[in-house]
């Protein structure tokens, strides 16, 4: 009985954890961009294998609170959907890997 309660509590927090992580990363990124836009663009250019992200700056729309919340909600919902997909696939994949290990 105790084990089921622990699993239920873990499951309740595991599903939204990727959504929460994505939201926090978005907040950090938005703060970095607000404080140091050029440094942030240089940092992410390195992530994208040297792609010049400054070219996008000329056509970018102003970073308003509406754009911020739209992006935050999109990243959070995508993280939640990815978390659901992960939870859905985790059990069958772990069973399959467990079967391989027992075959020897």
PDB file of N, CA and C in Angstrom:
ATOM      1  N   UNK A   1       0.828  -1.199   0.000  1.00  0.00           N
ATOM      2  CA  UNK A   1       0.000   0.000   0.000  1.00  0.00           C
ATOM      3  C   UNK A   1       0.868   1.258   0.000  1.00  0.00           C
ATOM      4  N   UNK A   2       1.897   1.254   0.849  1.00  0.00           N
ATOM      5  CA  UNK A   2       2.776   2.412   0.940  1.00  0.00           C
ATOM      6  C   UNK A   2       3.510   2.656  -0.375  1.00  0.00           C
ATOM      7  N   UNK A   3       3.922   1.584  -1.025  1.00  0.00           N
ATOM      8  CA  UNK A   3       4.639   1.689  -2.294  1.00  0.00           C
ATOM      9  C   UNK A   3       3.761   2.332  -3.370  1.00  0.00           C
ATOM     10  N   UNK A   4       2.483   1.971  -3.404  1.00  0.00           N
ATOM     11  CA  UNK A   4       1.560   2.556  -4.384  1.00  0.00           C
ATOM     12  C   UNK A   4       1.383   4.056  -4.167  1.00  0.00           C
ATOM     13  N   UNK A   5       1.344   4.472  -2.920  1.00  0.00           N
ATOM     14  CA  UNK A   5       1.195   5.901  -2.613  1.00  0.00           C
ATOM     15  C   UNK A   5       2.423   6.661  -3.093  1.00  0.00           C
ATOM     16  N   UNK A   6       3.599   6.119  -2.841  1.00  0.00           N
ATOM     17  CA  UNK A   6       4.839   6.764  -3.284  1.00  0.00           C
ATOM     18  C   UNK A   6       4.879   6.860  -4.796  1.00  0.00           C
ATOM     19  N   UNK A   7       4.497   5.794  -5.496  1.00  0.00           N
ATOM     20  CA  UNK A   7       4.475   5.800  -6.965  1.00  0.00           C
ATOM     21  C   UNK A   7       3.467   6.823  -7.480  1.00  0.00           C
ATOM     22  N   UNK A   8       2.297   6.912  -6.836  1.00  0.00           N
ATOM     23  CA  UNK A   8       1.281   7.885  -7.258  1.00  0.00           C
ATOM     24  C   UNK A   8       1.781   9.311  -7.067  1.00  0.00           C
ATOM     25  N   UNK A   9       2.446   9.585  -5.957  1.00  0.00           N
ATOM     26  CA  UNK A   9       2.984  10.922  -5.709  1.00  0.00           C
ATOM     27  C   UNK A   9       4.067  11.238  -6.728  1.00  0.00           C
ATOM     28  N   UNK A  10       4.966  10.274  -6.982  1.00  0.00           N
ATOM     29  CA  UNK A  10       6.023  10.482  -7.966  1.00  0.00           C
ATOM     30  C   UNK A  10       5.436  10.763  -9.335  1.00  0.00           C
ATOM     31  N   UNK A  11       4.424   9.989  -9.729  1.00  0.00           N
ATOM     32  CA  UNK A  11       3.800  10.168 -11.040  1.00  0.00           C
ATOM     33  C   UNK A  11       3.142  11.537 -11.161  1.00  0.00           C
ATOM     34  N   UNK A  12       2.539  12.001 -10.093  1.00  0.00           N
ATOM     35  CA  UNK A  12       1.875  13.304 -10.121  1.00  0.00           C
ATOM     36  C   UNK A  12       2.874  14.435 -10.346  1.00  0.00           C
ATOM     37  N   UNK A  13       4.093  14.282  -9.826  1.00  0.00           N
ATOM     38  CA  UNK A  13       5.100  15.319  -9.997  1.00  0.00           C
ATOM     39  C   UNK A  13       5.965  15.089 -11.228  1.00  0.00           C
ATOM     40  N   UNK A  14       6.057  13.853 -11.707  1.00  0.00           N
ATOM     41  CA  UNK A  14       6.923  13.546 -12.839  1.00  0.00           C
ATOM     42  C   UNK A  14       6.376  14.107 -14.145  1.00  0.00           C
ATOM     43  N   UNK A  15       5.077  14.064 -14.345  1.00  0.00           N
ATOM     44  CA  UNK A  15       4.513  14.543 -15.603  1.00  0.00           C
ATOM     45  C   UNK A  15       4.779  16.022 -15.858  1.00  0.00           C
ATOM     46  N   UNK A  16       4.516  16.911 -14.911  1.00  0.00           N
ATOM     47  CA  UNK A  16       4.747  18.326 -15.212  1.00  0.00           C
ATOM     48  C   UNK A  16       6.199  18.775 -15.021  1.00  0.00           C
ATOM     49  N   UNK A  17       7.099  17.889 -14.648  1.00  0.00           N
ATOM     50  CA  UNK A  17       8.466  18.328 -14.345  1.00  0.00           C
ATOM     51  C   UNK A  17       9.178  18.864 -15.583  1.00  0.00           C
ATOM     52  N   UNK A  18       8.995  18.262 -16.754  1.00  0.00           N
ATOM     53  CA  UNK A  18       9.623  18.789 -17.961  1.00  0.00           C
ATOM     54  C   UNK A  18       9.003  20.131 -18.339  1.00  0.00           C
ATOM     55  N   UNK A  19       7.713  20.276 -18.128  1.00  0.00           N
ATOM     56  CA  UNK A  19       7.056  21.553 -18.406  1.00  0.00           C
ATOM     57  C   UNK A  19       7.609  22.643 -17.500  1.00  0.00           C
ATOM     58  N   UNK A  20       7.783  22.328 -16.221  1.00  0.00           N
ATOM     59  CA  UNK A  20       8.325  23.308 -15.279  1.00  0.00           C
ATOM     60  C   UNK A  20       9.783  23.636 -15.606  1.00  0.00           C
ATOM     61  N   UNK A  21      10.565  22.628 -15.948  1.00  0.00           N
ATOM     62  CA  UNK A  21      11.953  22.849 -16.335  1.00  0.00           C
ATOM     63  C   UNK A  21      12.029  23.733 -17.574  1.00  0.00           C
ATOM     64  N   UNK A  22      11.192  23.473 -18.562  1.00  0.00           N
ATOM     65  CA  UNK A  22      11.163  24.283 -19.780  1.00  0.00           C
ATOM     66  C   UNK A  22      10.789  25.730 -19.469  1.00  0.00           C
ATOM     67  N   UNK A  23       9.818  25.919 -18.593  1.00  0.00           N
ATOM     68  CA  UNK A  23       9.394  27.277 -18.218  1.00  0.00           C
ATOM     69  C   UNK A  23      10.525  28.024 -17.518  1.00  0.00           C
ATOM     70  N   UNK A  24      11.237  27.348 -16.629  1.00  0.00           N
ATOM     71  CA  UNK A  24      12.351  27.997 -15.922  1.00  0.00           C
ATOM     72  C   UNK A  24      13.449  28.370 -16.904  1.00  0.00           C
ATOM     73  N   UNK A  25      13.788  27.468 -17.826  1.00  0.00           N
ATOM     74  CA  UNK A  25      14.814  27.786 -18.825  1.00  0.00           C
ATOM     75  C   UNK A  25      14.386  28.952 -19.703  1.00  0.00           C
ATOM     76  N   UNK A  26      13.108  29.018 -20.045  1.00  0.00           N
ATOM     77  CA  UNK A  26      12.607  30.139 -20.839  1.00  0.00           C
ATOM     78  C   UNK A  26      12.737  31.447 -20.067  1.00  0.00           C
ATOM     79  N   UNK A  27      12.414  31.423 -18.781  1.00  0.00           N
ATOM     80  CA  UNK A  27      12.537  32.624 -17.955  1.00  0.00           C
ATOM     81  C   UNK A  27      13.990  33.086 -17.865  1.00  0.00           C
ATOM     82  N   UNK A  28      14.909  32.146 -17.677  1.00  0.00           N
ATOM     83  CA  UNK A  28      16.332  32.489 -17.607  1.00  0.00           C
ATOM     84  C   UNK A  28      16.803  33.072 -18.936  1.00  0.00           C
ATOM     85  N   UNK A  29      16.383  32.445 -20.027  1.00  0.00           N
ATOM     86  CA  UNK A  29      16.766  32.930 -21.355  1.00  0.00           C
ATOM     87  C   UNK A  29      16.210  34.340 -21.607  1.00  0.00           C
ATOM     88  N   UNK A  30      14.957  34.566 -21.251  1.00  0.00           N
ATOM     89  CA  UNK A  30      14.343  35.888 -21.447  1.00  0.00           C
ATOM     90  C   UNK A  30      15.054  36.947 -20.609  1.00  0.00           C
ATOM     91  N   UNK A  31      15.410  36.598 -19.374  1.00  0.00           N
ATOM     92  CA  UNK A  31      16.138  37.541 -18.524  1.00  0.00           C
ATOM     93  C   UNK A  31      17.519  37.833 -19.100  1.00  0.00           C
ATOM     94  N   UNK A  32      18.202  36.811 -19.583  1.00  0.00           N
ATOM     95  CA  UNK A  32      19.531  37.013 -20.186  1.00  0.00           C
ATOM     96  C   UNK A  32      19.426  37.902 -21.414  1.00  0.00           C
ATOM     97  N   UNK A  33      18.403  37.681 -22.226  1.00  0.00           N
ATOM     98  CA  UNK A  33      18.225  38.498 -23.424  1.00  0.00           C
ATOM     99  C   UNK A  33      17.884  39.945 -23.064  1.00  0.00           C
ATOM    100  N   UNK A  34      17.092  40.131 -22.012  1.00  0.00           N
ATOM    101  CA  UNK A  34      16.740  41.490 -21.588  1.00  0.00           C
ATOM    102  C   UNK A  34      17.966  42.238 -21.049  1.00  0.00           C
ATOM    103  N   UNK A  35      18.832  41.515 -20.339  1.00  0.00           N
ATOM    104  CA  UNK A  35      20.011  42.151 -19.737  1.00  0.00           C
ATOM    105  C   UNK A  35      21.165  42.320 -20.723  1.00  0.00           C
ATOM    106  N   UNK A  36      21.414  41.302 -21.540  1.00  0.00           N
ATOM    107  CA  UNK A  36      22.538  41.334 -22.480  1.00  0.00           C
ATOM    108  C   UNK A  36      22.131  40.688 -23.803  1.00  0.00           C
ATOM    109  N   UNK A  37      21.435  41.428 -24.657  1.00  0.00           N
ATOM    110  CA  UNK A  37      20.950  40.833 -25.901  1.00  0.00           C
ATOM    111  C   UNK A  37      22.078  40.321 -26.811  1.00  0.00           C
ATOM    112  N   UNK A  38      23.145  41.094 -26.964  1.00  0.00           N
ATOM    113  CA  UNK A  38      24.231  40.674 -27.849  1.00  0.00           C
ATOM    114  C   UNK A  38      24.935  39.430 -27.313  1.00  0.00           C
ATOM    115  N   UNK A  39      25.183  39.399 -26.004  1.00  0.00           N
ATOM    116  CA  UNK A  39      25.831  38.241 -25.398  1.00  0.00           C
ATOM    117  C   UNK A  39      24.982  36.987 -25.521  1.00  0.00           C
ATOM    118  N   UNK A  40      23.674  37.156 -25.381  1.00  0.00           N
ATOM    119  CA  UNK A  40      22.764  36.021 -25.504  1.00  0.00           C
ATOM    120  C   UNK A  40      22.750  35.485 -26.930  1.00  0.00           C
ATOM    121  N   UNK A  41      22.739  36.389 -27.911  1.00  0.00           N
ATOM    122  CA  UNK A  41      22.780  35.956 -29.305  1.00  0.00           C
ATOM    123  C   UNK A  41      24.086  35.228 -29.619  1.00  0.00           C
ATOM    124  N   UNK A  42      25.203  35.725 -29.099  1.00  0.00           N
ATOM    125  CA  UNK A  42      26.491  35.059 -29.312  1.00  0.00           C
ATOM    126  C   UNK A  42      26.499  33.670 -28.666  1.00  0.00           C
ATOM    127  N   UNK A  43      25.946  33.574 -27.461  1.00  0.00           N
ATOM    128  CA  UNK A  43      25.888  32.296 -26.755  1.00  0.00           C
ATOM    129  C   UNK A  43      25.097  31.270 -27.551  1.00  0.00           C
ATOM    130  N   UNK A  44      23.910  31.651 -28.024  1.00  0.00           N
ATOM    131  CA  UNK A  44      23.082  30.702 -28.765  1.00  0.00           C
ATOM    132  C   UNK A  44      23.591  30.457 -30.177  1.00  0.00           C
ATOM    133  N   UNK A  45      24.352  31.380 -30.732  1.00  0.00           N
ATOM    134  CA  UNK A  45      25.003  31.116 -32.014  1.00  0.00           C
ATOM    135  C   UNK A  45      25.966  29.942 -31.877  1.00  0.00           C
ATOM    136  N   UNK A  46      26.652  29.867 -30.740  1.00  0.00           N
ATOM    137  CA  UNK A  46      27.551  28.736 -30.495  1.00  0.00           C
ATOM    138  C   UNK A  46      26.759  27.429 -30.388  1.00  0.00           C
ATOM    139  N   UNK A  47      25.584  27.482 -29.790  1.00  0.00           N
ATOM    140  CA  UNK A  47      24.745  26.276 -29.678  1.00  0.00           C
ATOM    141  C   UNK A  47      24.292  25.796 -31.052  1.00  0.00           C
ATOM    142  N   UNK A  48      24.060  26.744 -31.951  1.00  0.00           N
ATOM    143  CA  UNK A  48      23.571  26.409 -33.284  1.00  0.00           C
ATOM    144  C   UNK A  48      24.717  26.350 -34.293  1.00  0.00           C
ATOM    145  N   UNK A  49      25.861  25.860 -33.838  1.00  0.00           N
ATOM    146  CA  UNK A  49      27.020  25.566 -34.684  1.00  0.00           C
ATOM    147  C   UNK A  49      27.497  26.784 -35.467  1.00  0.00           C
ATOM    148  N   UNK A  50      27.476  27.941 -34.829  1.00  0.00           N
ATOM    149  CA  UNK A  50      27.999  29.141 -35.463  1.00  0.00           C
ATOM    150  C   UNK A  50      27.025  29.861 -36.374  1.00  0.00           C
ATOM    151  N   UNK A  51      25.789  29.426 -36.423  1.00  0.00           N
ATOM    152  CA  UNK A  51      24.781  30.098 -37.238  1.00  0.00           C
ATOM    153  C   UNK A  51      24.642  31.537 -36.755  1.00  0.00           C
ATOM    154  N   UNK A  52      24.648  32.482 -37.683  1.00  0.00           N
ATOM    155  CA  UNK A  52      24.573  33.890 -37.323  1.00  0.00           C
ATOM    156  C   UNK A  52      23.137  34.266 -36.968  1.00  0.00           C
ATOM    157  N   UNK A  53      22.853  34.330 -35.677  1.00  0.00           N
ATOM    158  CA  UNK A  53      21.508  34.682 -35.226  1.00  0.00           C
ATOM    159  C   UNK A  53      21.254  36.184 -35.263  1.00  0.00           C
ATOM    160  N   UNK A  54      22.299  36.965 -35.433  1.00  0.00           N
ATOM    161  CA  UNK A  54      22.123  38.420 -35.512  1.00  0.00           C
ATOM    162  C   UNK A  54      21.327  38.826 -36.738  1.00  0.00           C
ATOM    163  N   UNK A  55      21.360  38.007 -37.778  1.00  0.00           N
ATOM    164  CA  UNK A  55      20.573  38.292 -38.982  1.00  0.00           C
ATOM    165  C   UNK A  55      19.081  38.283 -38.658  1.00  0.00           C
ATOM    166  N   UNK A  56      18.686  37.515 -37.678  1.00  0.00           N
ATOM    167  CA  UNK A  56      17.279  37.476 -37.273  1.00  0.00           C
ATOM    168  C   UNK A  56      16.869  38.722 -36.493  1.00  0.00           C
ATOM    169  N   UNK A  57      17.843  39.378 -35.909  1.00  0.00           N
ATOM    170  CA  UNK A  57      17.568  40.544 -35.070  1.00  0.00           C
ATOM    171  C   UNK A  57      16.903  41.678 -35.853  1.00  0.00           C
ATOM    172  N   UNK A  58      17.277  41.829 -37.111  1.00  0.00           N
ATOM    173  CA  UNK A  58      16.732  42.925 -37.927  1.00  0.00           C
ATOM    174  C   UNK A  58      15.240  42.759 -38.186  1.00  0.00           C
ATOM    175  N   UNK A  59      14.762  41.530 -38.249  1.00  0.00           N
ATOM    176  CA  UNK A  59      13.350  41.287 -38.553  1.00  0.00           C
ATOM    177  C   UNK A  59      12.535  40.916 -37.317  1.00  0.00           C
ATOM    178  N   UNK A  60      13.154  40.948 -36.157  1.00  0.00           N
ATOM    179  CA  UNK A  60      12.461  40.535 -34.929  1.00  0.00           C
ATOM    180  C   UNK A  60      11.420  41.564 -34.522  1.00  0.00           C
ATOM    181  N   UNK A  61      10.318  41.071 -33.968  1.00  0.00           N
ATOM    182  CA  UNK A  61       9.303  41.962 -33.421  1.00  0.00           C
ATOM    183  C   UNK A  61       9.730  42.394 -32.014  1.00  0.00           C
ATOM    184  N   UNK A  62       9.221  43.508 -31.526  1.00  0.00           N
ATOM    185  CA  UNK A  62       9.588  43.951 -30.174  1.00  0.00           C
ATOM    186  C   UNK A  62       9.215  42.896 -29.131  1.00  0.00           C
ATOM    187  N   UNK A  63      10.055  42.773 -28.125  1.00  0.00           N
ATOM    188  CA  UNK A  63       9.836  41.775 -27.073  1.00  0.00           C
ATOM    189  C   UNK A  63       8.925  42.373 -26.008  1.00  0.00           C
ATOM    190  N   UNK A  64       7.623  42.255 -26.230  1.00  0.00           N
ATOM    191  CA  UNK A  64       6.625  42.804 -25.317  1.00  0.00           C
ATOM    192  C   UNK A  64       6.208  41.743 -24.309  1.00  0.00           C
ATOM    193  N   UNK A  65       5.412  42.140 -23.344  1.00  0.00           N
ATOM    194  CA  UNK A  65       4.915  41.168 -22.361  1.00  0.00           C
ATOM    195  C   UNK A  65       4.018  40.131 -23.034  1.00  0.00           C
ATOM    196  N   UNK A  66       3.284  40.524 -24.062  1.00  0.00           N
ATOM    197  CA  UNK A  66       2.453  39.573 -24.791  1.00  0.00           C
ATOM    198  C   UNK A  66       3.283  38.507 -25.486  1.00  0.00           C
ATOM    199  N   UNK A  67       4.383  38.932 -26.124  1.00  0.00           N
ATOM    200  CA  UNK A  67       5.290  37.982 -26.776  1.00  0.00           C
ATOM    201  C   UNK A  67       5.922  37.078 -25.726  1.00  0.00           C
ATOM    202  N   UNK A  68       6.289  37.648 -24.580  1.00  0.00           N
ATOM    203  CA  UNK A  68       6.892  36.864 -23.501  1.00  0.00           C
ATOM    204  C   UNK A  68       5.939  35.766 -23.021  1.00  0.00           C
ATOM    205  N   UNK A  69       4.700  36.118 -22.715  1.00  0.00           N
ATOM    206  CA  UNK A  69       3.748  35.126 -22.197  1.00  0.00           C
ATOM    207  C   UNK A  69       3.326  34.118 -23.269  1.00  0.00           C
ATOM    208  N   UNK A  70       3.272  34.556 -24.518  1.00  0.00           N
ATOM    209  CA  UNK A  70       2.979  33.632 -25.611  1.00  0.00           C
ATOM    210  C   UNK A  70       4.092  32.582 -25.720  1.00  0.00           C
ATOM    211  N   UNK A  71       5.332  33.021 -25.681  1.00  0.00           N
ATOM    212  CA  UNK A  71       6.466  32.105 -25.732  1.00  0.00           C
ATOM    213  C   UNK A  71       6.526  31.202 -24.510  1.00  0.00           C
ATOM    214  N   UNK A  72       6.289  31.778 -23.337  1.00  0.00           N
ATOM    215  CA  UNK A  72       6.319  31.000 -22.096  1.00  0.00           C
ATOM    216  C   UNK A  72       5.255  29.906 -22.110  1.00  0.00           C
ATOM    217  N   UNK A  73       4.047  30.255 -22.545  1.00  0.00           N
ATOM    218  CA  UNK A  73       2.985  29.244 -22.582  1.00  0.00           C
ATOM    219  C   UNK A  73       3.274  28.179 -23.636  1.00  0.00           C
ATOM    220  N   UNK A  74       3.827  28.570 -24.770  1.00  0.00           N
ATOM    221  CA  UNK A  74       4.160  27.598 -25.805  1.00  0.00           C
ATOM    222  C   UNK A  74       5.235  26.623 -25.364  1.00  0.00           C
ATOM    223  N   UNK A  75       6.282  27.139 -24.726  1.00  0.00           N
ATOM    224  CA  UNK A  75       7.363  26.279 -24.239  1.00  0.00           C
ATOM    225  C   UNK A  75       6.853  25.364 -23.125  1.00  0.00           C
ATOM    226  N   UNK A  76       6.043  25.896 -22.228  1.00  0.00           N
ATOM    227  CA  UNK A  76       5.519  25.098 -21.116  1.00  0.00           C
ATOM    228  C   UNK A  76       4.597  23.987 -21.618  1.00  0.00           C
ATOM    229  N   UNK A  77       3.699  24.317 -22.534  1.00  0.00           N
ATOM    230  CA  UNK A  77       2.795  23.296 -23.075  1.00  0.00           C
ATOM    231  C   UNK A  77       3.559  22.241 -23.881  1.00  0.00           C
ATOM    232  N   UNK A  78       4.570  22.667 -24.624  1.00  0.00           N
ATOM    233  CA  UNK A  78       5.386  21.696 -25.357  1.00  0.00           C
ATOM    234  C   UNK A  78       6.134  20.779 -24.398  1.00  0.00           C
ATOM    235  N   UNK A  79       6.650  21.341 -23.319  1.00  0.00           N
ATOM    236  CA  UNK A  79       7.326  20.529 -22.309  1.00  0.00           C
ATOM    237  C   UNK A  79       6.381  19.549 -21.652  1.00  0.00           C
ATOM    238  N   UNK A  80       5.161  19.987 -21.382  1.00  0.00           N
ATOM    239  CA  UNK A  80       4.169  19.097 -20.783  1.00  0.00           C
ATOM    240  C   UNK A  80       3.818  17.955 -21.734  1.00  0.00           C
ATOM    241  N   UNK A  81       3.633  18.293 -23.016  1.00  0.00           N
ATOM    242  CA  UNK A  81       3.327  17.256 -24.009  1.00  0.00           C
ATOM    243  C   UNK A  81       4.490  16.273 -24.147  1.00  0.00           C
ATOM    244  N   UNK A  82       5.712  16.779 -24.145  1.00  0.00           N
ATOM    245  CA  UNK A  82       6.885  15.899 -24.225  1.00  0.00           C
ATOM    246  C   UNK A  82       6.981  15.022 -22.975  1.00  0.00           C
ATOM    247  N   UNK A  83       6.627  15.559 -21.817  1.00  0.00           N
ATOM    248  CA  UNK A  83       6.624  14.781 -20.583  1.00  0.00           C
ATOM    249  C   UNK A  83       5.596  13.664 -20.622  1.00  0.00           C
ATOM    250  N   UNK A  84       4.433  13.947 -21.184  1.00  0.00           N
ATOM    251  CA  UNK A  84       3.405  12.912 -21.321  1.00  0.00           C
ATOM    252  C   UNK A  84       3.883  11.816 -22.275  1.00  0.00           C
ATOM    253  N   UNK A  85       4.484  12.222 -23.385  1.00  0.00           N
ATOM    254  CA  UNK A  85       5.010  11.240 -24.332  1.00  0.00           C
ATOM    255  C   UNK A  85       6.104  10.392 -23.679  1.00  0.00           C
ATOM    256  N   UNK A  86       6.974  11.031 -22.928  1.00  0.00           N
ATOM    257  CA  UNK A  86       8.034  10.301 -22.230  1.00  0.00           C
ATOM    258  C   UNK A  86       7.435   9.292 -21.246  1.00  0.00           C
ATOM    259  N   UNK A  87       6.467   9.730 -20.462  1.00  0.00           N
ATOM    260  CA  UNK A  87       5.840   8.836 -19.487  1.00  0.00           C
ATOM    261  C   UNK A  87       5.134   7.673 -20.184  1.00  0.00           C
ATOM    262  N   UNK A  88       4.491   7.959 -21.308  1.00  0.00           N
ATOM    263  CA  UNK A  88       3.792   6.932 -22.061  1.00  0.00           C
ATOM    264  C   UNK A  88       4.760   5.891 -22.624  1.00  0.00           C
ATOM    265  N   UNK A  89       5.929   6.338 -23.093  1.00  0.00           N
ATOM    266  CA  UNK A  89       6.897   5.441 -23.724  1.00  0.00           C
ATOM    267  C   UNK A  89       7.851   4.787 -22.731  1.00  0.00           C
ATOM    268  N   UNK A  90       8.003   5.341 -21.557  1.00  0.00           N
ATOM    269  CA  UNK A  90       8.996   4.850 -20.603  1.00  0.00           C
ATOM    270  C   UNK A  90       8.746   3.394 -20.201  1.00  0.00           C
ATOM    271  N   UNK A  91       7.537   3.079 -19.862  1.00  0.00           N
ATOM    272  CA  UNK A  91       7.248   1.724 -19.367  1.00  0.00           C
ATOM    273  C   UNK A  91       7.468   0.647 -20.430  1.00  0.00           C
ATOM    274  N   UNK A  92       6.921   0.802 -21.647  1.00  0.00           N
ATOM    275  CA  UNK A  92       7.176  -0.238 -22.656  1.00  0.00           C
ATOM    276  C   UNK A  92       8.660  -0.374 -23.017  1.00  0.00           C
ATOM    277  N   UNK A  93       9.355   0.733 -23.100  1.00  0.00           N
ATOM    278  CA  UNK A  93      10.770   0.672 -23.449  1.00  0.00           C
ATOM    279  C   UNK A  93      11.568   0.020 -22.329  1.00  0.00           C
ATOM    280  N   UNK A  94      11.280   0.380 -21.085  1.00  0.00           N
ATOM    281  CA  UNK A  94      12.019  -0.225 -19.980  1.00  0.00           C
ATOM    282  C   UNK A  94      11.709  -1.712 -19.859  1.00  0.00           C
ATOM    283  N   UNK A  95      10.498  -2.112 -20.176  1.00  0.00           N
ATOM    284  CA  UNK A  95      10.163  -3.548 -20.182  1.00  0.00           C
ATOM    285  C   UNK A  95      10.947  -4.271 -21.262  1.00  0.00           C
ATOM    286  N   UNK A  96      11.017  -3.675 -22.434  1.00  0.00           N
ATOM    287  CA  UNK A  96      11.736  -4.286 -23.550  1.00  0.00           C
ATOM    288  C   UNK A  96      13.221  -4.421 -23.210  1.00  0.00           C
ATOM    289  N   UNK A  97      13.801  -3.392 -22.640  1.00  0.00           N
ATOM    290  CA  UNK A  97      15.211  -3.448 -22.261  1.00  0.00           C
ATOM    291  C   UNK A  97      15.434  -4.461 -21.144  1.00  0.00           C
ATOM    292  N   UNK A  98      14.471  -4.582 -20.244  1.00  0.00           N
ATOM    293  CA  UNK A  98      14.570  -5.565 -19.171  1.00  0.00           C
ATOM    294  C   UNK A  98      14.513  -6.977 -19.711  1.00  0.00           C
ATOM    295  N   UNK A  99      13.704  -7.194 -20.738  1.00  0.00           N
ATOM    296  CA  UNK A  99      13.609  -8.534 -21.341  1.00  0.00           C
ATOM    297  C   UNK A  99      14.919  -8.912 -22.003  1.00  0.00           C
ATOM    298  N   UNK A 100      15.554  -7.976 -22.664  1.00  0.00           N
ATOM    299  CA  UNK A 100      16.834  -8.253 -23.298  1.00  0.00           C
ATOM    300  C   UNK A 100      17.888  -8.664 -22.290  1.00  0.00           C
ATOM    301  N   UNK A 101      17.893  -7.968 -21.163  1.00  0.00           N
ATOM    302  CA  UNK A 101      18.887  -8.268 -20.141  1.00  0.00           C
ATOM    303  C   UNK A 101      18.690  -9.643 -19.536  1.00  0.00           C
ATOM    304  N   UNK A 102      17.448 -10.111 -19.445  1.00  0.00           N
ATOM    305  CA  UNK A 102      17.200 -11.416 -18.829  1.00  0.00           C
ATOM    306  C   UNK A 102      17.452 -12.577 -19.786  1.00  0.00           C
ATOM    307  N   UNK A 103      17.498 -12.283 -21.093  1.00  0.00           N
ATOM    308  CA  UNK A 103      17.754 -13.357 -22.072  1.00  0.00           C
ATOM    309  C   UNK A 103      19.221 -13.774 -22.081  1.00  0.00           C
ATOM    310  N   UNK A 104      20.050 -12.882 -21.648  1.00  0.00           N
ATOM    311  CA  UNK A 104      21.413 -13.270 -21.474  1.00  0.00           C
ATOM    312  C   UNK A 104      22.379 -12.873 -22.463  1.00  0.00           C
TER     313      UNK A 104
END
